Amino acid sequence: MLTGVASFMAALDNLVVTTALPAIREDLGGRLEDLEWTVNAYTLTFAVLLMFGAALGDRFGRRRLFVVGLAIFTGASAAAALSPGIDALIAARAVQGVGAAIMMPLTLTLLTAAVPAARRGMALGIYGAVTGLAVASGPLIGGSLTEHISWQWIFWLNVPIGLALIPLARLRLAESTAPGSRLDLPGTLLISAGLFGIVYALVNANAEGWTSAPVFTGLIGGTALVGGFVHHGIRSTNPMLPMRLFRNRGFLGINLASLLMFLGMFGSIFLLSQFLQGVAGYSPTQAGLRMLPWTGMPMIVAPISGILSDRIGGRPVIAAGLGLQALGLAWFAVILSADVSYAAQLPALILSGIGMGLYFAPASNVLMSTVSPADQGKASGTNNALREVGGALGVAVLASVFSAQGGYQSPQAFTDGTVPALWIGAAAVALAAALALLLPGRPKPSRAPAADATAPTATAKAPVAG
């Protein structure tokens, strides 16, 4: 419960600001680039510091750092609500990302440690439902608060929740560390700088152009630094992220699938939420409500998918979820037109929602089951960082396709740009589904030989595993 609510706050702030940007601009002023940075400042600090946050928790205590991250996030939320100008708001958003980066990767490790293995699938199902709902419902919550109260309340909302969670976390969560963990400063600097360069390039590619000097430098320099991080992870005796983890087929497969899933999902939600407002003519709140068959479905499906993954294994549930998500996006691409009815969109929304709900919980369970308890913090940080990079890549790539094929000039131009972008998103998620089929199956339970009732047992010894 505690980790799920904290995860909800951190995930929600990825998209909650998007529908509030016009009101923020009217109140605080600023150029278009400034408004973009109110979104990007959070994404950047969140993505590039996730690995560091996980390493700090492993070294100094996961509960302790979870509380520290929660306190930073809560304080920065209040600062954002009180911002007197656009620059102060951007700075507060960046600090919010720092707090979320410390807090978010520790939620899975704390939850995994707190729940018995037999009930872990259901617990992670609830966790996945809450996280998935937060990611997808950001535009609805942001639009509703902005439309009916004020944009400041998208940040004030976090403050009482954070203040309530801090003492509860200290009382209810058990402390844990990774045995023998040490901070890997060279690895931290390499991966943080590398991810900063790549994510900075991705979120600025549309505004400055893919071949512009800052974007090109960010992509090349960031890729080189990430390559250095990989080399460091291979050669170092105690790296932040041991590259040996990627020799595990399950760990490699679920991380690649997560990156591609977020690429397709984030980019598509970014365009479809605008389609409902700019083409269909709905208000931000009305558009968010009409997205509920997609965004609300994980609350129903994810707990069920967690139970299913306990019974039949995560691979078929994850593959089915990603397949349905890809089918839903492809359905959108087929039926979308400037005058399409909401009834025609409803099957695509439902399919996408079921698919997203089926994916989240088993993906978390498969991820955490591929590594030892000592490596779970590193695994969680890696997966969350790749999801964030995938989301940034999805918005950048799909928006570039949209700009090349259409634009904002008319409803028809917007539709012409959205359709090919949705095909790209569907293809990315379909590739993720194919990768999910390569995940290891559920291990068969070992069958101990029946004991011989006539055999002496007093001096029998079990064989020692080598």
mmCIF file with all atom_site columns, C-alpha atoms in Angstrom, residues 58 62 109 112-113 120 176-179 368-379:
data_model
loop_
_atom_site.group_PDB
_atom_site.id
_atom_site.type_symbol
_atom_site.label_atom_id
_atom_site.label_alt_id
_atom_site.label_comp_id
_atom_site.label_asym_id
_atom_site.label_entity_id
_atom_site.label_seq_id
_atom_site.pdbx_PDB_ins_code
_atom_site.Cartn_x
_atom_site.Cartn_y
_atom_site.Cartn_z
_atom_site.occupancy
_atom_site.B_iso_or_equiv
_atom_site.pdbx_formal_charge
_atom_site.auth_seq_id
_atom_site.auth_comp_id
_atom_site.auth_asym_id
_atom_site.auth_atom_id
_atom_site.pdbx_PDB_model_num
ATOM 1  C CA . ASP A 1 58  ? 21.427 -0.595  -1.428  1.00 0.00 ? 58  ASP A CA 1
ATOM 2  C CA . ARG A 1 62  ? 16.320 1.165   1.340   1.00 0.00 ? 62  ARG A CA 1
ATOM 3  C CA . THR A 1 109 ? 12.565 -3.938  -3.480  1.00 0.00 ? 109 THR A CA 1
ATOM 4  C CA . THR A 1 112 ? 9.221  -7.712  -2.589  1.00 0.00 ? 112 THR A CA 1
ATOM 5  C CA . ALA A 1 113 ? 10.867 -7.999  0.827   1.00 0.00 ? 113 ALA A CA 1
ATOM 6  C CA . ARG A 1 120 ? 3.862  -11.736 -4.372  1.00 0.00 ? 120 ARG A CA 1
ATOM 7  C CA . SER A 1 176 ? 17.122 -3.685  4.249   1.00 0.00 ? 176 SER A CA 1
ATOM 8  C CA . THR A 1 177 ? 20.416 -3.274  2.436   1.00 0.00 ? 177 THR A CA 1
ATOM 9  C CA . ALA A 1 178 ? 22.368 -5.170  -0.187  1.00 0.00 ? 178 ALA A CA 1
ATOM 10 C CA . PRO A 1 179 ? 25.101 -7.133  1.609   1.00 0.00 ? 179 PRO A CA 1
ATOM 11 C CA . MET A 1 368 ? 12.476 -9.382  -9.616  1.00 0.00 ? 368 MET A CA 1
ATOM 12 C CA . SER A 1 369 ? 12.584 -13.179 -9.984  1.00 0.00 ? 369 SER A CA 1
ATOM 13 C CA . THR A 1 370 ? 15.503 -13.067 -12.437 1.00 0.00 ? 370 THR A CA 1
ATOM 14 C CA . VAL A 1 371 ? 17.995 -11.683 -9.902  1.00 0.00 ? 371 VAL A CA 1
ATOM 15 C CA . SER A 1 372 ? 19.150 -12.488 -6.389  1.00 0.00 ? 372 SER A CA 1
ATOM 16 C CA . PRO A 1 373 ? 17.883 -10.378 -3.449  1.00 0.00 ? 373 PRO A CA 1
ATOM 17 C CA . ALA A 1 374 ? 21.218 -8.566  -3.343  1.00 0.00 ? 374 ALA A CA 1
ATOM 18 C CA . ASP A 1 375 ? 20.735 -7.383  -6.947  1.00 0.00 ? 375 ASP A CA 1
ATOM 19 C CA . GLN A 1 376 ? 17.054 -6.421  -6.749  1.00 0.00 ? 376 GLN A CA 1
ATOM 20 C CA . GLY A 1 377 ? 17.732 -2.722  -6.169  1.00 0.00 ? 377 GLY A CA 1
ATOM 21 C CA . LYS A 1 378 ? 19.999 -2.617  -9.210  1.00 0.00 ? 378 LYS A CA 1
ATOM 22 C CA . ALA A 1 379 ? 17.439 -4.509  -11.291 1.00 0.00 ? 379 ALA A CA 1
#
